[in-house]
Short mmCIF file of C-alpha atoms and ligand atoms in Angstrom, two decimals:
data_model
loop_
_atom_site.label_atom_id
_atom_site.label_comp_id
_atom_site.label_asym_id
_atom_site.label_seq_id
_atom_site.Cartn_x
_atom_site.Cartn_y
_atom_site.Cartn_z
CA MET A 1 337.92 45.88 33.69
CA ARG A 2 334.22 46.08 34.57
CA PRO A 3 332.93 49.62 33.95
CA ASP A 4 330.86 51.51 36.54
CA LEU A 5 328.70 53.12 33.87
CA ILE A 6 327.79 51.97 30.35
CA LEU A 7 326.58 54.61 27.93
CA ALA A 8 324.87 52.95 24.95
CA GLY A 9 325.44 55.36 22.05
CA ALA A 10 328.13 58.03 21.94
CA GLY A 11 325.93 60.83 20.61
CA LEU A 12 325.38 64.25 22.09
CA ALA A 13 323.30 63.33 25.15
CA ASN A 14 325.53 60.52 26.41
CA ALA A 15 328.64 62.62 25.72
CA LEU A 16 327.26 65.25 28.10
CA ILE A 17 326.64 62.60 30.77
CA ALA A 18 330.22 61.33 30.41
CA ILE A 19 331.58 64.86 30.83
CA ALA A 20 329.34 65.61 33.85
CA VAL A 21 330.08 62.30 35.62
CA ALA A 22 333.84 62.46 34.99
CA GLU A 23 333.97 65.91 36.56
CA ALA A 24 331.71 65.25 39.55
CA ARG A 25 332.94 61.71 40.31
CA PRO A 26 336.59 61.38 39.38
CA GLY A 27 337.72 57.77 39.05
CA THR A 28 334.40 56.52 37.58
CA ARG A 29 335.01 54.00 34.78
CA ILE A 30 332.76 55.03 31.90
CA LEU A 31 332.36 52.84 28.82
CA MET A 32 330.74 54.40 25.74
CA LEU A 33 329.72 52.13 22.86
CA ASP A 34 328.66 53.31 19.43
CA ARG A 35 327.86 51.53 16.18
CA ALA A 36 329.46 54.29 14.07
CA THR A 37 332.95 53.56 12.79
CA GLY A 38 334.36 56.76 14.27
CA PRO A 39 333.67 60.37 15.18
CA SER A 40 331.57 62.26 12.66
CA ASN A 41 331.40 65.86 11.60
CA ALA A 42 327.84 65.51 10.38
CA HIS A 43 326.54 67.77 13.17
CA THR A 44 326.91 71.24 14.51
CA TRP A 45 325.12 71.48 17.82
CA SER A 46 324.27 75.08 18.53
CA PHE A 47 322.77 76.83 21.51
CA HIS A 48 321.85 80.32 22.66
CA ASP A 49 324.11 81.65 25.42
CA PRO A 50 321.35 81.91 28.06
CA ASP A 51 320.31 78.26 27.40
CA ILE A 52 323.01 76.64 29.52
CA SER A 53 324.60 77.20 32.93
CA PRO A 54 328.04 78.79 33.48
CA ASP A 55 329.34 75.30 34.38
CA TRP A 56 328.29 73.95 31.00
CA HIS A 57 329.77 76.97 29.20
CA ARG A 58 333.08 76.11 30.90
CA ARG A 59 332.85 72.36 30.24
CA LEU A 60 331.96 72.75 26.56
CA ALA A 61 334.46 75.55 25.87
CA PRO A 62 337.14 73.21 24.40
CA ALA A 63 334.58 71.78 21.92
CA ILE A 64 333.18 75.12 20.72
CA ARG A 65 333.77 75.61 17.04
CA CYS A 66 332.49 79.17 16.84
CA ARG A 67 330.88 81.83 19.03
CA TRP A 68 328.95 84.90 17.96
CA GLN A 69 327.62 88.06 19.58
CA GLY A 70 323.96 88.37 18.64
CA GLN A 71 321.80 86.71 16.02
CA GLU A 72 319.02 87.78 13.69
CA VAL A 73 315.66 86.75 12.25
CA ARG A 74 314.11 87.86 8.95
CA PHE A 75 310.44 87.74 7.93
CA PRO A 76 308.62 89.29 4.98
CA ASP A 77 307.13 91.96 7.27
CA HIS A 78 310.05 92.62 9.65
CA ALA A 79 313.63 91.75 10.54
CA ARG A 80 315.34 91.94 13.89
CA VAL A 81 318.80 91.65 15.43
CA LEU A 82 318.63 89.87 18.79
CA ARG A 83 321.26 90.42 21.47
CA ALA A 84 321.70 86.83 22.76
CA GLY A 85 325.04 85.23 21.92
CA TYR A 86 325.09 81.94 20.02
CA ALA A 87 327.65 79.14 19.85
CA SER A 88 328.22 75.89 17.97
CA VAL A 89 329.85 72.68 19.11
CA GLY A 90 331.26 70.58 16.26
CA GLY A 91 331.26 66.76 16.08
CA GLU A 92 335.05 66.69 15.92
CA GLY A 93 335.42 69.03 18.89
CA LEU A 94 333.08 66.91 20.98
CA SER A 95 335.03 63.71 20.18
CA LEU A 96 338.31 65.38 21.12
CA LEU A 97 336.78 66.57 24.38
CA LEU A 98 335.58 63.03 25.15
CA ALA A 99 339.00 61.60 24.32
CA ALA A 100 340.53 64.00 26.86
CA THR A 101 337.93 63.23 29.55
CA PRO A 102 339.45 61.06 32.32
CA GLY A 103 337.84 57.67 32.89
CA VAL A 104 336.09 57.54 29.50
CA THR A 105 336.69 54.61 27.12
CA LEU A 106 334.97 55.02 23.78
CA ARG A 107 334.51 51.96 21.55
CA TRP A 108 333.49 52.70 17.97
CA GLY A 109 332.08 50.03 15.67
CA ALA A 110 330.21 48.45 18.60
CA GLU A 111 326.68 47.60 17.48
CA ILE A 112 324.52 47.04 20.55
CA ALA A 113 322.28 44.08 19.83
CA ALA A 114 320.47 44.06 23.20
CA LEU A 115 320.54 45.91 26.48
CA ASP A 116 318.87 45.87 29.86
CA GLY A 117 319.31 47.49 33.25
CA SER A 118 322.43 45.51 34.08
CA GLY A 119 324.37 45.37 30.84
CA VAL A 120 324.59 45.29 27.06
CA THR A 121 325.23 42.64 24.43
CA VAL A 122 327.40 43.81 21.58
CA GLY A 123 326.88 42.46 18.03
CA ASN A 124 329.63 39.83 18.35
CA GLY A 125 327.80 38.33 21.34
CA GLU A 126 330.04 39.89 23.99
CA ARG A 127 328.13 40.71 27.20
CA ILE A 128 329.34 43.68 29.27
CA GLU A 129 327.79 44.50 32.66
CA ALA A 130 327.78 47.59 34.85
CA ALA A 131 325.86 48.92 37.85
CA CYS A 132 324.37 51.63 35.68
CA VAL A 133 323.31 51.40 32.03
CA ILE A 134 322.02 54.41 30.08
CA ASP A 135 320.44 54.14 26.64
CA GLY A 136 321.15 57.18 24.45
CA ARG A 137 320.83 55.52 21.05
CA GLY A 138 318.85 58.38 19.48
CA ALA A 139 315.18 58.92 18.72
CA MET A 140 312.74 56.03 18.73
CA PRO A 141 309.08 56.44 17.72
CA SER A 142 306.62 56.04 20.59
CA ARG A 143 302.82 56.00 20.56
CA HIS A 144 303.05 58.23 23.65
CA LEU A 145 304.68 61.05 21.68
CA VAL A 146 302.85 62.53 18.69
CA THR A 147 305.05 64.74 16.55
CA GLY A 148 305.34 66.94 13.51
CA PHE A 149 308.74 67.21 11.86
CA GLN A 150 311.54 69.68 11.41
CA LYS A 151 313.41 68.58 8.28
CA PHE A 152 316.55 70.16 6.97
CA VAL A 153 319.58 69.89 4.75
CA GLY A 154 322.53 72.14 5.54
CA ILE A 155 325.50 72.68 3.25
CA GLU A 156 328.69 74.30 4.47
CA PHE A 157 330.42 76.25 1.71
CA GLU A 158 333.86 77.74 1.41
CA MET A 159 332.99 80.82 -0.63
CA ASP A 160 335.24 82.33 -3.28
CA ALA A 161 334.80 85.76 -1.66
CA PRO A 162 333.57 87.09 1.71
CA HIS A 163 329.86 86.37 2.10
CA GLY A 164 329.15 89.40 4.29
CA VAL A 165 326.93 87.58 6.83
CA ALA A 166 327.94 89.14 10.17
CA ARG A 167 326.10 86.90 12.63
CA PRO A 168 323.91 83.76 12.70
CA VAL A 169 320.58 84.16 10.98
CA ILE A 170 318.38 81.86 13.01
CA MET A 171 315.48 82.16 10.59
CA ASP A 172 315.35 83.80 7.19
CA ALA A 173 311.68 83.26 6.42
CA THR A 174 311.61 85.68 3.48
CA VAL A 175 311.98 82.62 1.22
CA THR A 176 309.07 81.04 -0.68
CA GLN A 177 306.97 78.98 1.73
CA GLN A 178 307.01 75.29 0.87
CA ASP A 179 306.27 71.94 2.57
CA GLY A 180 305.05 73.72 5.74
CA TYR A 181 306.92 76.58 7.41
CA ARG A 182 310.14 77.07 5.44
CA PHE A 183 313.14 79.14 6.47
CA VAL A 184 316.87 79.28 5.86
CA TYR A 185 319.37 79.16 8.73
CA LEU A 186 322.82 80.71 8.24
CA LEU A 187 325.94 80.18 10.33
CA PRO A 188 328.96 82.25 9.29
CA PHE A 189 331.94 80.23 10.58
CA SER A 190 334.44 82.64 9.01
CA PRO A 191 334.26 85.54 6.53
CA THR A 192 334.27 83.00 3.68
CA ARG A 193 332.84 79.89 5.39
CA LEU A 194 329.04 79.70 5.59
CA LEU A 195 326.53 76.99 6.54
CA ILE A 196 323.27 77.43 4.62
CA GLU A 197 320.50 75.21 5.95
CA ASP A 198 317.05 74.97 4.36
CA THR A 199 314.52 73.92 6.99
CA ARG A 200 310.85 72.98 6.85
CA TYR A 201 308.34 72.46 9.68
CA SER A 202 306.29 69.77 7.97
CA ASP A 203 303.52 67.32 8.70
CA GLY A 204 305.40 64.43 7.03
CA ALA A 205 308.87 63.01 7.73
CA ALA A 206 309.92 62.37 4.11
CA LEU A 207 313.13 64.24 3.33
CA ASP A 208 314.02 64.81 -0.32
CA GLU A 209 317.67 65.59 0.31
CA GLU A 210 318.60 66.34 -3.29
CA ALA A 211 315.64 68.69 -3.86
CA ILE A 212 316.44 70.62 -0.67
CA ALA A 213 320.13 70.74 -1.59
CA VAL A 214 319.10 72.34 -4.90
CA SER A 215 317.09 74.94 -2.92
CA VAL A 216 320.20 75.67 -0.83
CA GLY A 217 322.17 76.21 -4.05
CA GLY A 218 319.41 78.52 -5.33
CA TYR A 219 319.52 80.56 -2.12
CA ALA A 220 323.32 80.95 -2.43
CA GLU A 221 323.01 81.98 -6.05
CA ALA A 222 320.29 84.53 -5.27
CA HIS A 223 322.72 86.15 -2.80
CA GLY A 224 325.54 86.16 -5.33
CA TRP A 225 327.59 83.60 -3.34
CA ARG A 226 329.80 81.11 -5.17
CA GLY A 227 331.87 78.47 -3.49
CA ARG A 228 332.56 74.78 -2.98
CA GLU A 229 330.69 72.41 -0.67
CA VAL A 230 332.88 71.27 2.24
CA ARG A 231 330.38 69.57 4.54
CA ARG A 232 326.75 68.55 4.59
CA GLU A 233 324.29 67.79 7.38
CA ARG A 234 320.75 66.61 7.31
CA GLY A 235 318.07 65.78 9.85
CA VAL A 236 314.46 64.97 10.53
CA LEU A 237 313.77 66.04 14.11
CA PRO A 238 310.58 65.48 16.10
CA ILE A 239 308.47 68.51 17.01
CA ALA A 240 306.23 67.49 19.92
CA LEU A 241 302.49 67.97 19.48
CA ALA A 242 301.28 65.70 22.30
CA HIS A 243 303.17 63.72 24.91
CA ASP A 244 302.05 61.30 27.60
CA ALA A 245 305.31 61.18 29.50
CA ALA A 246 303.97 59.13 32.41
CA SER A 247 302.96 56.24 30.10
CA PHE A 248 306.23 56.52 28.21
CA TRP A 249 308.24 56.14 31.42
CA SER A 250 306.05 53.29 32.77
CA GLU A 251 306.80 51.30 29.63
CA ALA A 252 310.54 51.94 29.98
CA GLU A 253 310.65 50.71 33.58
CA SER A 254 312.98 47.79 34.42
CA GLY A 255 315.21 48.44 31.39
CA ALA A 256 318.21 50.72 30.89
CA VAL A 257 317.66 54.45 31.54
CA PRO A 258 316.44 56.16 28.34
CA PHE A 259 318.22 59.44 27.70
CA GLY A 260 318.48 62.19 25.08
CA LEU A 261 316.11 62.06 22.11
CA ARG A 262 315.27 58.48 23.07
CA ALA A 263 313.65 59.84 26.24
CA GLY A 264 311.81 62.66 24.46
CA LEU A 265 314.24 65.16 26.00
CA PHE A 266 314.26 67.98 23.48
CA HIS A 267 312.77 71.45 23.14
CA PRO A 268 309.26 70.80 21.80
CA VAL A 269 309.27 73.74 19.37
CA THR A 270 312.87 74.20 18.22
CA GLY A 271 313.89 70.52 18.36
CA TYR A 272 317.16 71.59 20.05
CA SER A 273 318.32 69.04 22.58
CA LEU A 274 321.68 70.31 23.81
CA PRO A 275 320.31 72.59 26.57
CA VAL A 276 317.94 70.01 28.07
CA ALA A 277 320.52 67.20 27.75
CA ALA A 278 323.03 69.36 29.66
CA GLN A 279 320.50 70.09 32.38
CA VAL A 280 319.43 66.48 32.82
CA ALA A 281 323.02 65.17 32.58
CA ASP A 282 323.74 67.03 35.82
CA CYS A 283 321.27 64.87 37.71
CA VAL A 284 323.21 61.67 36.87
CA PRO A 285 326.31 62.25 39.05
CA ALA A 286 324.06 63.82 41.72
CA THR A 287 322.58 60.41 42.47
CA ARG A 288 323.89 56.87 43.21
CA LEU A 289 325.34 55.41 40.00
CA THR A 290 322.92 52.50 39.64
CA THR A 291 320.39 51.97 36.88
CA ASP A 292 317.47 52.20 39.33
CA ALA A 293 318.62 55.39 41.04
CA VAL A 294 319.50 57.17 37.78
CA PHE A 295 316.24 55.97 36.19
CA ALA A 296 314.28 57.54 39.07
CA ALA A 297 316.21 60.83 38.86
CA VAL A 298 315.98 61.19 35.07
CA ARG A 299 312.32 60.13 35.08
CA ALA A 300 311.44 62.74 37.73
CA HIS A 301 313.21 65.43 35.74
CA ALA A 302 311.60 64.35 32.46
CA LEU A 303 308.08 64.24 33.95
CA SER A 304 308.42 67.68 35.45
CA ARG A 305 309.81 69.00 32.17
CA ALA A 306 306.95 67.40 30.19
CA ARG A 307 304.44 69.16 32.49
CA ASP A 308 306.21 72.49 32.00
CA ASP A 309 306.31 71.93 28.23
CA ARG A 310 302.52 71.57 27.93
CA PHE A 311 302.26 75.16 26.73
CA LEU A 312 304.97 74.67 24.08
CA ARG A 313 303.17 71.61 22.75
CA LEU A 314 299.98 73.69 22.56
CA LEU A 315 301.85 76.26 20.46
CA ASN A 316 302.97 73.44 18.18
CA ARG A 317 299.42 72.17 17.79
CA MET A 318 298.32 75.68 16.86
CA LEU A 319 301.15 75.84 14.33
CA PHE A 320 300.68 72.39 12.83
CA ARG A 321 296.94 71.77 13.27
CA GLY A 322 295.38 75.24 13.61
CA CYS A 323 297.15 76.89 10.74
CA ALA A 324 297.41 76.19 7.00
CA PRO A 325 301.01 75.19 6.13
CA GLU A 326 301.55 78.29 3.99
CA ASP A 327 300.40 80.57 6.84
CA ARG A 328 302.65 79.13 9.56
CA HIS A 329 305.30 81.81 9.01
CA ARG A 330 302.87 84.47 10.30
CA VAL A 331 302.77 82.82 13.75
CA LEU A 332 306.58 82.87 13.97
CA SER A 333 306.81 86.40 12.64
CA ARG A 334 304.45 87.59 15.36
CA PHE A 335 306.37 85.66 18.02
CA TYR A 336 309.65 87.35 17.08
CA ARG A 337 308.13 90.77 17.77
CA LEU A 338 307.87 89.91 21.48
CA PRO A 339 310.38 91.26 24.06
CA GLU A 340 313.87 89.75 23.88
CA PRO A 341 314.00 88.41 27.47
CA LEU A 342 310.81 86.45 26.72
CA ILE A 343 312.34 85.02 23.52
CA GLU A 344 315.45 84.00 25.50
CA ARG A 345 313.33 82.28 28.15
CA PHE A 346 311.39 80.52 25.38
CA TYR A 347 314.59 79.04 23.91
CA ALA A 348 315.84 78.03 27.34
CA GLY A 349 312.48 76.37 28.20
CA ARG A 350 311.94 78.74 31.14
CA LEU A 351 308.78 80.65 30.17
CA THR A 352 307.00 82.29 33.08
CA ARG A 353 303.23 82.34 33.50
CA LEU A 354 303.23 85.97 32.39
CA ASP A 355 305.25 85.09 29.26
CA ARG A 356 302.67 82.47 28.32
CA LEU A 357 299.86 84.97 28.72
CA ARG A 358 301.79 87.48 26.67
CA ILE A 359 302.20 84.98 23.82
CA VAL A 360 298.51 84.14 23.51
CA THR A 361 296.85 87.42 24.44
CA GLY A 362 296.55 90.65 22.49
CA LYS A 363 296.32 89.46 18.94
CA PRO A 364 296.30 85.65 19.39
CA PRO A 365 298.73 83.69 17.17
CA ILE A 366 295.79 82.16 15.28
CA PRO A 367 292.03 82.95 15.29
CA ILE A 368 290.25 81.64 18.43
CA ARG A 369 287.94 79.44 16.31
CA ASP A 370 290.99 77.62 14.90
CA ALA A 371 292.74 77.46 18.29
CA LEU A 372 289.88 75.78 20.16
CA PRO A 373 290.23 72.32 18.55
CA CYS A 374 293.98 72.43 19.37
CA LEU A 375 293.56 72.86 23.11
CA ARG A 376 293.59 69.21 24.20
CA GLU A 377 296.42 66.80 23.51
CA ARG A 378 294.51 63.64 24.55
CA PRO A 379 292.67 63.23 21.19
CA LEU A 380 295.99 63.13 19.33
CA LEU A 381 297.42 60.55 21.76
CA ALA A 382 294.26 58.45 21.56
CA ALA A 383 294.40 58.49 17.75
CA ALA A 384 298.05 57.34 17.87
CA SER A 385 297.37 54.37 20.19
C1 FAD B 1 322.27 67.55 11.62
C2 FAD B 1 321.66 67.88 12.94
C3 FAD B 1 321.87 69.14 13.50
C4 FAD B 1 321.33 69.44 14.75
N1 FAD B 1 321.58 70.67 15.28
C5 FAD B 1 321.21 70.91 16.54
C6 FAD B 1 321.58 72.12 17.17
O1 FAD B 1 322.15 73.00 16.53
N2 FAD B 1 321.27 72.30 18.49
C7 FAD B 1 320.63 71.33 19.20
O2 FAD B 1 320.42 71.50 20.42
N3 FAD B 1 320.18 70.23 18.60
C8 FAD B 1 320.48 69.99 17.30
N4 FAD B 1 320.07 68.83 16.72
C9 FAD B 1 319.12 67.97 17.44
C10 FAD B 1 319.73 67.09 18.52
O3 FAD B 1 320.55 67.82 19.37
C11 FAD B 1 320.56 65.98 17.95
O4 FAD B 1 319.73 65.15 17.20
C12 FAD B 1 321.33 65.18 19.03
O5 FAD B 1 322.39 64.56 18.37
C13 FAD B 1 320.50 64.18 19.80
O6 FAD B 1 321.31 63.59 20.76
P1 FAD B 1 321.16 62.06 21.22
O7 FAD B 1 322.39 61.75 22.00
O8 FAD B 1 319.84 61.82 21.81
O9 FAD B 1 321.20 61.24 19.85
P2 FAD B 1 322.39 61.11 18.82
O10 FAD B 1 323.33 62.25 18.93
O11 FAD B 1 321.76 60.83 17.50
O12 FAD B 1 323.20 59.83 19.32
C14 FAD B 1 322.74 58.52 19.20
C15 FAD B 1 323.97 57.65 19.00
O13 FAD B 1 323.59 56.28 19.20
C16 FAD B 1 324.26 55.50 18.25
N5 FAD B 1 323.49 54.25 18.07
C17 FAD B 1 322.22 54.13 17.63
N6 FAD B 1 321.85 52.83 17.65
C18 FAD B 1 322.91 52.13 18.11
C19 FAD B 1 323.15 50.76 18.36
N7 FAD B 1 322.22 49.81 18.15
N8 FAD B 1 324.37 50.38 18.85
C20 FAD B 1 325.32 51.30 19.07
N9 FAD B 1 325.15 52.63 18.87
C21 FAD B 1 323.96 53.03 18.39
C22 FAD B 1 324.32 56.37 16.99
O14 FAD B 1 325.39 55.96 16.14
C23 FAD B 1 324.55 57.75 17.60
O15 FAD B 1 325.92 58.09 17.68
C24 FAD B 1 320.55 68.50 15.45
C25 FAD B 1 320.30 67.26 14.86
C26 FAD B 1 320.84 66.95 13.63
C27 FAD B 1 320.54 65.61 13.01
#
């Protein structure tokens, strides 16, 4: 049967569209196609409680693997417990939620060889058409988006004894600084189950997985933790330094609707994409389900978001271009001394004008002389073209 909506890629962003459309427009036939052979547990998608709306908390509840009250950060010069709750969606939970979502057909092992605004061609030559086609096949480099990188390897351990970590540690930056800003991220899934993720904010995208895995092992050992590896995740995420969203969207015109990382829809500083994907997914069922109408709605949202994110990209340029790699941790340490409501609005991408002033005034994150060359994003875009 001809679908109403084709979602190319069954990753996080398209999954959220499927869930939003199925709820708002019951009876819609949604076809999701993904090249992977089946659901994967290679991700935990986490978010801070204030990041998403009550509707999304309800919709994602069946896929939540773990929830925590509070979180903490650790730096050489201070540590802090923050009040905001935190939650993680697991890959398996998300697949089960999709399987239970009415109207959704998910085809694994479907390599998309070509797609346009009216349909897709799968690897075996099969052509499938729909009124609306959305392309969520993950990040694609663009000369209109200049980035640094957040690289990480996370290993989930089942420890031989309780690890004693009470809540997520979003950043433990007391570790030796290496390959840019380095910190360790901890998620305690149970008293003996712990994800230890070694992360670097680096200028280059090369990921030496084995070397970072050794660092994770060293961190565990230094804390006296022994256990067996049960799961591993890795990633190289873009951190936006400069973005010309208008040119990006002009180039995409007349094709399928780009979505998720493919559309540059992620938090410029943290690289998180769940909150923004949830927000933008809501605008899909709110419009006519045709490629043109959804393209216009997602484009409008993305352009407005890219304007709002100018300040966050400036912070990234200060971090990546105005600061020596080994000094980057000082900028973050200073940031995490700011009031908690401001930190929550920062994560959720809802900084007010006053928040922005607060971040750069007083003692600026980096000396003014180093900040000045970072002010404009055009030179970076011009160099990339
Ligand atoms: C290990 C890891 C942990 C992360 N943790 C968080 C987190 O805690 N919180 C957060 O907000 N963000 C997190 N992120 C960042 C971001 O949320 C994810 O990268 C997210 O998965 C991006 O969603 P997406 O749908 O755009 O792309 P993806 O989820 O990568 O989905 C793209 C899909 O398209 C499929 N595909 C690609 N090409 C084709 C093709 N030709 N034919 C068919 N299918 C194709 C892929 O198989 C994939 O399933 C994490 C990223 C990684 C890698």
